[in-house]
Short mmCIF file of N, CA and C in Angstrom, two decimals:
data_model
loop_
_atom_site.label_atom_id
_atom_site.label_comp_id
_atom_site.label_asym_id
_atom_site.label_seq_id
_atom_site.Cartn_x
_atom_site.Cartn_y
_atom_site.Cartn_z
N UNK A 352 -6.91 -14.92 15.44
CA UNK A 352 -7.22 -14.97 14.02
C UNK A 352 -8.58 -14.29 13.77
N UNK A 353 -8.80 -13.19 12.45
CA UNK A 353 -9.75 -12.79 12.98
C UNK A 353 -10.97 -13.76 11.76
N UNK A 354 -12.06 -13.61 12.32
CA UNK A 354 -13.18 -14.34 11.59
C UNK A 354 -12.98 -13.57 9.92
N UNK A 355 -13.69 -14.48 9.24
CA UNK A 355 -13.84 -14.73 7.60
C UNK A 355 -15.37 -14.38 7.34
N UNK A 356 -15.53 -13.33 7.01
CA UNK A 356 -16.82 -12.74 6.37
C UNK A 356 -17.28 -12.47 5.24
N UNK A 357 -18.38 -12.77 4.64
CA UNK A 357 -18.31 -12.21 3.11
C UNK A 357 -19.63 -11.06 3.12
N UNK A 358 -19.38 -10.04 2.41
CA UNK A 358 -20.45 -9.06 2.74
C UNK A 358 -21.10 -8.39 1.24
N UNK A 359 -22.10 -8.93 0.75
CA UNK A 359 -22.28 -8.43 -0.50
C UNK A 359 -23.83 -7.06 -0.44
N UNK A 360 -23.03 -5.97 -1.55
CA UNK A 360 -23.89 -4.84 -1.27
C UNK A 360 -24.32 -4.46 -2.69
N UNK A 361 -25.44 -3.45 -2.25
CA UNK A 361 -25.87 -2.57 -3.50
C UNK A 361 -26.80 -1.46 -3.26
N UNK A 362 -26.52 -0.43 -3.98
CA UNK A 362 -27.19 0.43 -4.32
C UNK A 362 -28.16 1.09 -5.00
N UNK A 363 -29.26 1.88 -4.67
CA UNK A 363 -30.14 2.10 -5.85
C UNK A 363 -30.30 3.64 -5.88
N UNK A 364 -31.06 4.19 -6.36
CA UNK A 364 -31.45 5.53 -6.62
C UNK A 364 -33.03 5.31 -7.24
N UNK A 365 -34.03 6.37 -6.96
CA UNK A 365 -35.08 6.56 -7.73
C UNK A 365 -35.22 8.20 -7.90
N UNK A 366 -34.72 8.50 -9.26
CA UNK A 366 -34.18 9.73 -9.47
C UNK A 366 -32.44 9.43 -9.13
N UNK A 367 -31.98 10.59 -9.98
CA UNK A 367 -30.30 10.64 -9.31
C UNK A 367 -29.73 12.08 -9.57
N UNK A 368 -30.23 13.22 -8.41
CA UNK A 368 -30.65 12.31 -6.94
C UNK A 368 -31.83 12.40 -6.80
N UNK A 369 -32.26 11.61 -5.70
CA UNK A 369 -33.51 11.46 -5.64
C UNK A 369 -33.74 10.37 -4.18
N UNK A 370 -35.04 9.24 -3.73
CA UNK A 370 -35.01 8.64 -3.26
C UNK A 370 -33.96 7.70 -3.36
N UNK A 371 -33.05 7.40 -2.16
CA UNK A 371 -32.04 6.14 -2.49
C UNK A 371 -32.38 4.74 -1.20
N UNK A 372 -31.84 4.09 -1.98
CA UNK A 372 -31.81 2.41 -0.60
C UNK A 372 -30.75 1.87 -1.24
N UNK A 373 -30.55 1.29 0.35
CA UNK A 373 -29.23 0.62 0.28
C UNK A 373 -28.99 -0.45 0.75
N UNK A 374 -28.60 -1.73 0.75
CA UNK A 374 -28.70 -3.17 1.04
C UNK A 374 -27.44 -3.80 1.19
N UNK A 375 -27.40 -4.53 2.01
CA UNK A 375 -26.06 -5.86 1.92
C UNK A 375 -26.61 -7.18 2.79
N UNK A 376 -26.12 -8.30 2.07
CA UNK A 376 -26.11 -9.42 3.04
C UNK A 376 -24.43 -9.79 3.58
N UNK A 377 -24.77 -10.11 4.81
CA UNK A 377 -23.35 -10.50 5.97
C UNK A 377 -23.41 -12.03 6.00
N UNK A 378 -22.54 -12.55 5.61
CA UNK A 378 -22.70 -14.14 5.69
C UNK A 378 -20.99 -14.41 6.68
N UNK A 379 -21.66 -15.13 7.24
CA UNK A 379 -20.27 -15.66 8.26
C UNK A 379 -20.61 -17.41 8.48
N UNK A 380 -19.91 -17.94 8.36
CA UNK A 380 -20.29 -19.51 8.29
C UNK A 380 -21.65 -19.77 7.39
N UNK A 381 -22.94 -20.65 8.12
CA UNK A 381 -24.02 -20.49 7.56
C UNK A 381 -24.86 -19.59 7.84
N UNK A 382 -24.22 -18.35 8.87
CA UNK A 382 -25.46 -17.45 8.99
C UNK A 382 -25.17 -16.45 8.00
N UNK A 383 -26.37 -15.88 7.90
CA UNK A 383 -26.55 -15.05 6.65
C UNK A 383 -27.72 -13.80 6.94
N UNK A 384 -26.77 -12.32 7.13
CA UNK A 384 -28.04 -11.72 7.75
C UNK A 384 -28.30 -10.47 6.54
N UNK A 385 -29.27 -10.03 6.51
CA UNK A 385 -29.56 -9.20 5.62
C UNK A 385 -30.37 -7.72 6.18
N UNK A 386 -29.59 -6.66 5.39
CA UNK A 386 -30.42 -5.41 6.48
C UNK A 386 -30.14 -4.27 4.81
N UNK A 387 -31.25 -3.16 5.46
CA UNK A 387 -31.30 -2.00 3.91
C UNK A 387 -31.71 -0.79 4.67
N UNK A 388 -31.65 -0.04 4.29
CA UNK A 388 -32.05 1.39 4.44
C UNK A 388 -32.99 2.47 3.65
N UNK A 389 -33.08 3.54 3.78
CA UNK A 389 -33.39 4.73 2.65
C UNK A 389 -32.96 5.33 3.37
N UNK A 390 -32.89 6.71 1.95
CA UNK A 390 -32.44 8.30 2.36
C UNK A 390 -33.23 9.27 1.42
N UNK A 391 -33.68 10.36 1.81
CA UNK A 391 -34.58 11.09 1.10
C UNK A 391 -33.81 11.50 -0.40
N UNK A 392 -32.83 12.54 0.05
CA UNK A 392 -32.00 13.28 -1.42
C UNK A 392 -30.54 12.67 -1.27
N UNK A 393 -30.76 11.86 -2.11
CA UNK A 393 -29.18 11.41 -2.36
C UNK A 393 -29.25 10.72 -3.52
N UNK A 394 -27.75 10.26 -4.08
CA UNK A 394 -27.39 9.53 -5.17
C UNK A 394 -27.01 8.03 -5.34
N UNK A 395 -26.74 7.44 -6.54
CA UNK A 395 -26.83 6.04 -6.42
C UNK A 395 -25.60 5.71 -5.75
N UNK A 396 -24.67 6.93 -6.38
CA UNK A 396 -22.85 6.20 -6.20
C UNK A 396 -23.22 6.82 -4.26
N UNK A 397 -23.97 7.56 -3.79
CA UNK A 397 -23.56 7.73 -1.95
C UNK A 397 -24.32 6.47 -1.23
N UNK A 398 -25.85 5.92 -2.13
CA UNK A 398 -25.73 4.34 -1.57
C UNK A 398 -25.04 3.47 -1.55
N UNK A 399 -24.28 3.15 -2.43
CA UNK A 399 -23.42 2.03 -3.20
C UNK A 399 -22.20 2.02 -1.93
N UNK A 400 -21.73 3.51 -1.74
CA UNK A 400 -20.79 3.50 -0.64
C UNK A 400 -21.30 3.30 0.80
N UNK A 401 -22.46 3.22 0.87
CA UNK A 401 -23.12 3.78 2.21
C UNK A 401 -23.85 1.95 2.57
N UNK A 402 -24.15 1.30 1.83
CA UNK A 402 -24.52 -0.34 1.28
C UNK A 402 -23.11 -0.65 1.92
N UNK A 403 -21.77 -0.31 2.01
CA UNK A 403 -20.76 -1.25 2.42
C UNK A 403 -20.57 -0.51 3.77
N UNK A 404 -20.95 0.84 4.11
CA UNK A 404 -20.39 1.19 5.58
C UNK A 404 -21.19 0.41 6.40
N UNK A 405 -22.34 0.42 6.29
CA UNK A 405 -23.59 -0.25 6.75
C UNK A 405 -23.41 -1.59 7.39
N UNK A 406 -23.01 -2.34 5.99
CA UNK A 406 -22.62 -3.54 7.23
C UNK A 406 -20.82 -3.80 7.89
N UNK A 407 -20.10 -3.33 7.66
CA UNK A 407 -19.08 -3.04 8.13
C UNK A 407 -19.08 -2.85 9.21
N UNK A 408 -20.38 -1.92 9.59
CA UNK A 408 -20.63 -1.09 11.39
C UNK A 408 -21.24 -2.42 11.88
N UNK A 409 -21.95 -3.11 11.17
CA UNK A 409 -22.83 -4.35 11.86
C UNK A 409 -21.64 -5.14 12.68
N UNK A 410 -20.52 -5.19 12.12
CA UNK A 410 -19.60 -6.45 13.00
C UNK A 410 -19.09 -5.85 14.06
N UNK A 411 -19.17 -6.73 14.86
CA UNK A 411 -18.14 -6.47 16.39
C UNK A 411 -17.53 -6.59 16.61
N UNK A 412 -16.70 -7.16 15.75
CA UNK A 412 -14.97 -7.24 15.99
C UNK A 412 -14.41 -7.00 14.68
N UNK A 413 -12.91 -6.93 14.75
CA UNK A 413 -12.09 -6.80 13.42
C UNK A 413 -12.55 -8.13 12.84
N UNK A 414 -12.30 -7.98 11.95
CA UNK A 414 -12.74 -9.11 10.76
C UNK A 414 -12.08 -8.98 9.65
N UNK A 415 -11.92 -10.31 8.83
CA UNK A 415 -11.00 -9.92 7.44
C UNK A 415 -12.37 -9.97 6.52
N UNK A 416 -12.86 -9.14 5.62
CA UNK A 416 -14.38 -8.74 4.97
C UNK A 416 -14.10 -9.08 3.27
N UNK A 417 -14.56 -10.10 2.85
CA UNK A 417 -14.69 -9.83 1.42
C UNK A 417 -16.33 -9.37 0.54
N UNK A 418 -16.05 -7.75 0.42
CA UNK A 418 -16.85 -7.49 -0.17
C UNK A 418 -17.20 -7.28 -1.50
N UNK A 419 -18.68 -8.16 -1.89
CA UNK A 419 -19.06 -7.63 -3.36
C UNK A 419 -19.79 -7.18 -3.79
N UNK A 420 -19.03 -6.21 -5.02
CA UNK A 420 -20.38 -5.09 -5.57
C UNK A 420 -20.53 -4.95 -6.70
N UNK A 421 -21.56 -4.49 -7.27
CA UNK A 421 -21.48 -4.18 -8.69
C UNK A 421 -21.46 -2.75 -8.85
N UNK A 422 -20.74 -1.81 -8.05
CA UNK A 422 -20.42 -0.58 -7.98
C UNK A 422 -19.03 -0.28 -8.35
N UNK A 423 -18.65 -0.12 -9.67
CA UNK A 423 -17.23 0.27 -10.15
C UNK A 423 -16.60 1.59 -9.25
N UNK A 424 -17.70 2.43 -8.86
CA UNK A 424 -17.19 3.59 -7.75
C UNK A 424 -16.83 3.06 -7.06
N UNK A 425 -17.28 2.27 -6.23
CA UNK A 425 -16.89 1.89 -4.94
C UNK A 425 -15.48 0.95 -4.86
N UNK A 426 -15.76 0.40 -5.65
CA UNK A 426 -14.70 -1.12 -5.85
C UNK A 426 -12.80 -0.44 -6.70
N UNK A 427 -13.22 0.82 -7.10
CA UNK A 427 -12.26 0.72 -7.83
C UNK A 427 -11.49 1.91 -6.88
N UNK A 428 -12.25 2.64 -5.65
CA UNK A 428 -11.53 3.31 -5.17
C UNK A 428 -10.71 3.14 -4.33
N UNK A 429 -10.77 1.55 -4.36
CA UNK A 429 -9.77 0.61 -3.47
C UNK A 429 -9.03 -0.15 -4.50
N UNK A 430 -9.64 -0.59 -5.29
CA UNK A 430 -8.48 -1.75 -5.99
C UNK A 430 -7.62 -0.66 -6.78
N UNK A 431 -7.97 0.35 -7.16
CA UNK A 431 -7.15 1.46 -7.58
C UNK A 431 -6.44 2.32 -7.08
N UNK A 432 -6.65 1.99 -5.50
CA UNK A 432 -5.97 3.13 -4.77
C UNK A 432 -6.50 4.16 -4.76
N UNK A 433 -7.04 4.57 -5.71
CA UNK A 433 -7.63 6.32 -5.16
C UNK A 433 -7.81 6.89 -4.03
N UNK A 434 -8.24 6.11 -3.36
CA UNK A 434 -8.60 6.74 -1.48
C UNK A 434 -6.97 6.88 -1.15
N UNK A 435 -6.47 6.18 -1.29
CA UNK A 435 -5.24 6.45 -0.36
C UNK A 435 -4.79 8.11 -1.29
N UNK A 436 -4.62 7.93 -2.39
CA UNK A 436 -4.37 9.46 -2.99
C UNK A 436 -5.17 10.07 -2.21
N UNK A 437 -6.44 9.96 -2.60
CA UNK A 437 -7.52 11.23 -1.90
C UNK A 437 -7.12 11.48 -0.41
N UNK A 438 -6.83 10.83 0.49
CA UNK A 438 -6.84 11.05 1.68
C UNK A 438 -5.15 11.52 1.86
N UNK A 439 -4.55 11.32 0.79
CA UNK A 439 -2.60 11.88 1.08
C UNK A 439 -3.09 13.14 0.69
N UNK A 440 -3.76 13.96 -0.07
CA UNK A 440 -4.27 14.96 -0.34
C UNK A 440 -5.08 15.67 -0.14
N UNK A 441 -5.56 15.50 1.32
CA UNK A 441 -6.57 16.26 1.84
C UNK A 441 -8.12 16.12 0.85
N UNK A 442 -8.13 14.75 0.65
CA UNK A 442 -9.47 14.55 -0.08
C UNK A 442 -9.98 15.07 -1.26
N UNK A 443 -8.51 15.22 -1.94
CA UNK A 443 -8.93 16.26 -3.44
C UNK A 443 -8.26 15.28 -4.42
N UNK A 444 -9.24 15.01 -5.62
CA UNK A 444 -8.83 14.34 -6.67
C UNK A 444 -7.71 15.00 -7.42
N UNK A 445 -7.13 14.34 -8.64
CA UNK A 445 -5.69 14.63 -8.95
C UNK A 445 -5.91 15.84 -9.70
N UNK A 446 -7.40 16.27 -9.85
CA UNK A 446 -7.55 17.34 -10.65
C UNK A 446 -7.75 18.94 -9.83
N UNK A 447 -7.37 18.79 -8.48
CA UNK A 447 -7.45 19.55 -7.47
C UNK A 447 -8.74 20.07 -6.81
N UNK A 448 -10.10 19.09 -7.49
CA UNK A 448 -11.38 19.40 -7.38
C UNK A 448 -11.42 18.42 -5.60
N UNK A 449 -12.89 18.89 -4.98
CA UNK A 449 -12.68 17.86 -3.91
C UNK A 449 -13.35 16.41 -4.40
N UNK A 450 -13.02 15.56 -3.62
CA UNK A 450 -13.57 14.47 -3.54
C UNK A 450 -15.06 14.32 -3.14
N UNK A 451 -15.58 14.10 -4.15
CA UNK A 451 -17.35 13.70 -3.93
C UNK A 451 -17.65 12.85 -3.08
N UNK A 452 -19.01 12.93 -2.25
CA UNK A 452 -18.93 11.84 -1.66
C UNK A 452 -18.18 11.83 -0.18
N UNK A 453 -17.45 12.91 0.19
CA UNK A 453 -16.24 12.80 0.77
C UNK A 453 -16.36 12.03 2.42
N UNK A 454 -17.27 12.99 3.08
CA UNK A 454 -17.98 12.18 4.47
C UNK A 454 -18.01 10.85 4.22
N UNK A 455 -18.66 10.36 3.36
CA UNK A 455 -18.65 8.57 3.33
C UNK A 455 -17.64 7.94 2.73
N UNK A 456 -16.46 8.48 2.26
CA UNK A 456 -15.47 7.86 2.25
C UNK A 456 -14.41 8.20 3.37
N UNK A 457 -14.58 9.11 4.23
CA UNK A 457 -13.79 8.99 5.30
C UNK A 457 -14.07 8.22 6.21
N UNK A 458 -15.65 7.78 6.59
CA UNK A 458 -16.20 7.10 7.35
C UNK A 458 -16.11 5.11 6.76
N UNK A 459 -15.72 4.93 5.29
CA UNK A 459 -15.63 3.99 4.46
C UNK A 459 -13.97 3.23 4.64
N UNK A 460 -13.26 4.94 5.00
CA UNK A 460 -11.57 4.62 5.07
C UNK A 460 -11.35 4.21 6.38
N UNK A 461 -11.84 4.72 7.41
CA UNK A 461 -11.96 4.17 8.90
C UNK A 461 -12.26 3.18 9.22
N UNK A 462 -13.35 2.53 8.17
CA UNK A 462 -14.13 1.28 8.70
C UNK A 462 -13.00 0.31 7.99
N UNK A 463 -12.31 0.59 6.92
CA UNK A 463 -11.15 -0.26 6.87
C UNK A 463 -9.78 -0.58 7.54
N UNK A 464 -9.73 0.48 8.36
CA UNK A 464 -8.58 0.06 9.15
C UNK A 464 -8.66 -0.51 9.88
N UNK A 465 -10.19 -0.97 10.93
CA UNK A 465 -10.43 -1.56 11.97
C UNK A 465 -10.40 -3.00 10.93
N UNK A 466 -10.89 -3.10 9.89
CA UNK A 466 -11.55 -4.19 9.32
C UNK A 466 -10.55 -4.96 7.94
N UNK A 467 -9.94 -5.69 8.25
CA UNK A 467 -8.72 -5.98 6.86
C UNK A 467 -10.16 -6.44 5.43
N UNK A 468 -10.12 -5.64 4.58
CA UNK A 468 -11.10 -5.80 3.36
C UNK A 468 -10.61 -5.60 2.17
N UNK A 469 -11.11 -6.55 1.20
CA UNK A 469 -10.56 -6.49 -0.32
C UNK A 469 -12.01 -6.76 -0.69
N UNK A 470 -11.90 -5.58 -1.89
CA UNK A 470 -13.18 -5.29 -2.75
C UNK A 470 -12.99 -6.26 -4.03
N UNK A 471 -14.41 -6.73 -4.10
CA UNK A 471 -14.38 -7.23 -5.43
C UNK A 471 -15.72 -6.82 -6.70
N UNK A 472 -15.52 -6.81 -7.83
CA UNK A 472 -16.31 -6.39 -8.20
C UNK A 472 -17.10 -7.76 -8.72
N UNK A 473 -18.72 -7.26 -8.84
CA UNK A 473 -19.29 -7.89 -9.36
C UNK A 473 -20.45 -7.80 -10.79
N UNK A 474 -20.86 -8.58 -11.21
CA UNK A 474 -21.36 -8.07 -12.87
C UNK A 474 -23.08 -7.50 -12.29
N UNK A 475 -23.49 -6.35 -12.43
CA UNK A 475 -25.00 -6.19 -11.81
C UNK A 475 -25.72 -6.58 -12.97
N UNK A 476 -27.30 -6.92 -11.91
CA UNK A 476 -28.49 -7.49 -12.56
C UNK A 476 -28.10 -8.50 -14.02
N UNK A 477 -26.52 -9.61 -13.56
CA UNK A 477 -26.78 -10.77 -13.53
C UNK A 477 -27.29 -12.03 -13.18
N UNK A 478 -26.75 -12.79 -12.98
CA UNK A 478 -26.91 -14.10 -12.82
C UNK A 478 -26.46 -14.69 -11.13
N UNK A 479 -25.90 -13.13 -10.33
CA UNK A 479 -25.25 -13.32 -9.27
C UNK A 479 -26.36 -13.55 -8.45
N UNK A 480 -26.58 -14.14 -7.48
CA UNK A 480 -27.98 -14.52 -6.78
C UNK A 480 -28.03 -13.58 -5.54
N UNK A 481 -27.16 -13.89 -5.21
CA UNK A 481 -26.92 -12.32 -3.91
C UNK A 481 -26.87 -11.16 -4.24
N UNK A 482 -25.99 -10.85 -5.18
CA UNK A 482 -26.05 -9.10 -5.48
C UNK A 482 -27.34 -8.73 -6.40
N UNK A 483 -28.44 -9.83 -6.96
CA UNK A 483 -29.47 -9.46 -7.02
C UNK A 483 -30.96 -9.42 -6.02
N UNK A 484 -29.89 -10.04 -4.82
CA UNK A 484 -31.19 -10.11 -3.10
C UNK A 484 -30.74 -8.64 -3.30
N UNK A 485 -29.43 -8.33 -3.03
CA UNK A 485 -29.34 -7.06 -2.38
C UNK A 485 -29.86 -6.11 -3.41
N UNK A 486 -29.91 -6.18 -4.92
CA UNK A 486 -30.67 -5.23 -5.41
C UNK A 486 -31.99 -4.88 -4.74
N UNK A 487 -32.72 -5.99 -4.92
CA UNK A 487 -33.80 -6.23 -4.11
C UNK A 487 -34.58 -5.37 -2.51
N UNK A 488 -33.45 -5.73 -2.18
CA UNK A 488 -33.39 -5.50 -0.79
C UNK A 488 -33.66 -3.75 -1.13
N UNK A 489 -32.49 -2.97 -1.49
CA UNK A 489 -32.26 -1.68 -1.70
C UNK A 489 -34.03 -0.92 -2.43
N UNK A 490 -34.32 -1.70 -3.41
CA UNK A 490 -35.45 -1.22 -3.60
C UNK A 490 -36.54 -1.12 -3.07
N UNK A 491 -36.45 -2.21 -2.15
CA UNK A 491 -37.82 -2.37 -1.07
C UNK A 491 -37.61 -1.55 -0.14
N UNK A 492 -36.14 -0.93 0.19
CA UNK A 492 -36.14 0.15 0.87
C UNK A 492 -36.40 1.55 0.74
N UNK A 493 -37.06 1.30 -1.00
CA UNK A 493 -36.52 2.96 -1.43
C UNK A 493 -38.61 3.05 -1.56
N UNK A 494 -39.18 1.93 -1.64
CA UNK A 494 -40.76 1.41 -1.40
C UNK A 494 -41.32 1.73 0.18
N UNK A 495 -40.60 1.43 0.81
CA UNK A 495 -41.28 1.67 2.04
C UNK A 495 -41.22 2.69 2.45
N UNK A 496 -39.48 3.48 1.99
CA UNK A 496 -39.65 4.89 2.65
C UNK A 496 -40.70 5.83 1.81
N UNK A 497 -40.96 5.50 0.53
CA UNK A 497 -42.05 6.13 0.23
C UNK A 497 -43.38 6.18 1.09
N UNK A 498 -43.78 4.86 1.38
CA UNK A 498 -44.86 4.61 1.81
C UNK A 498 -45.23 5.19 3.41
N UNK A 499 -43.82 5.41 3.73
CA UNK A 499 -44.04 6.25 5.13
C UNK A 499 -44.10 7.68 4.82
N UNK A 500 -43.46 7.98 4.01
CA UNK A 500 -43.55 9.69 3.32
C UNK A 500 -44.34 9.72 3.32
N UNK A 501 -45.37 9.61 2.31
CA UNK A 501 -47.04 9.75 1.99
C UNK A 501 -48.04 8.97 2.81
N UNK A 502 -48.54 9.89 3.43
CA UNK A 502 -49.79 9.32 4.17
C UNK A 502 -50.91 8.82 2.98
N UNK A 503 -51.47 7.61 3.66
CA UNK A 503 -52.50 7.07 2.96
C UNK A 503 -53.40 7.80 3.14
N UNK A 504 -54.59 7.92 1.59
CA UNK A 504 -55.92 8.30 1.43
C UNK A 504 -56.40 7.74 1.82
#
């Protein structure tokens, strides 16, 4: 049976594009781990996707993953199916343009086959207490990578 995980993420941008961070907390029973990133030039919607590969790679085994976001990109390219179109079609939306984003949703579609996951969406910079750590989180990442960019006076 495989373990019960809940994995809540988020994304930020400063500029779009511009500086991005990216955050999720992994909760499995009572543990509860929390990890974020930056990236120099990128966008909010390639954190938002990049916030769920992130901890996805963290687990070591298959796992059934319920993840939440307040990323309608992310959440709806599963509860809508789109990926499965995009990927029956060589990664091109129905308008024959390619799929944006595309590297991290192939790497997003992989991490689901190892991993049984249903997306859920969530309301941002509510009342949600986690998907506002992980706001959190994402910004302190998009703070520090500044602070390593620029050398102090």
């Amino acid at each position: 049976m495989k373990k019960q995980v809940t994995l809540y993420t988020d994304g930020a941008c400063s500029g779009n594009p511009g500086i991005g961070g990216y955050a999720g907390i992994l909760i499995y029973g009572d543990i509860q781990r929390e990890y974020n990133g930056a990236e120099e030039a990128t966008t909010n919607n390639r954190m938002e996707v990049q916030a769920v590969i992130a901890g996805l790679k963290r687990l070591k085994y298959p796992c059934k993953v319920e993840v939440y976001s307040d990323s309608a990109y992310t959440v709806n390219a599963f509860s809508e199916k789109w990926i499965y179109g995009w990927k029956k079609s060589g990664w091109k939306k129905a308008d024959g343009k390619p799929v944006l984003n595309e590297d991290l949703w192939r790497e997003l579609y992989d991490l689901t086959v190892i991993h049984e996951v249903t997306f859920h969406k969530v309301a941002g910079h509510a009342d949600n207490a986690l998907n506002n750590r992980c706001d959190e989180l994402a910004r302190a990442a998009i703070s520090e990578f500044r602070k390593k960019k620029s050398p102090e006076s």
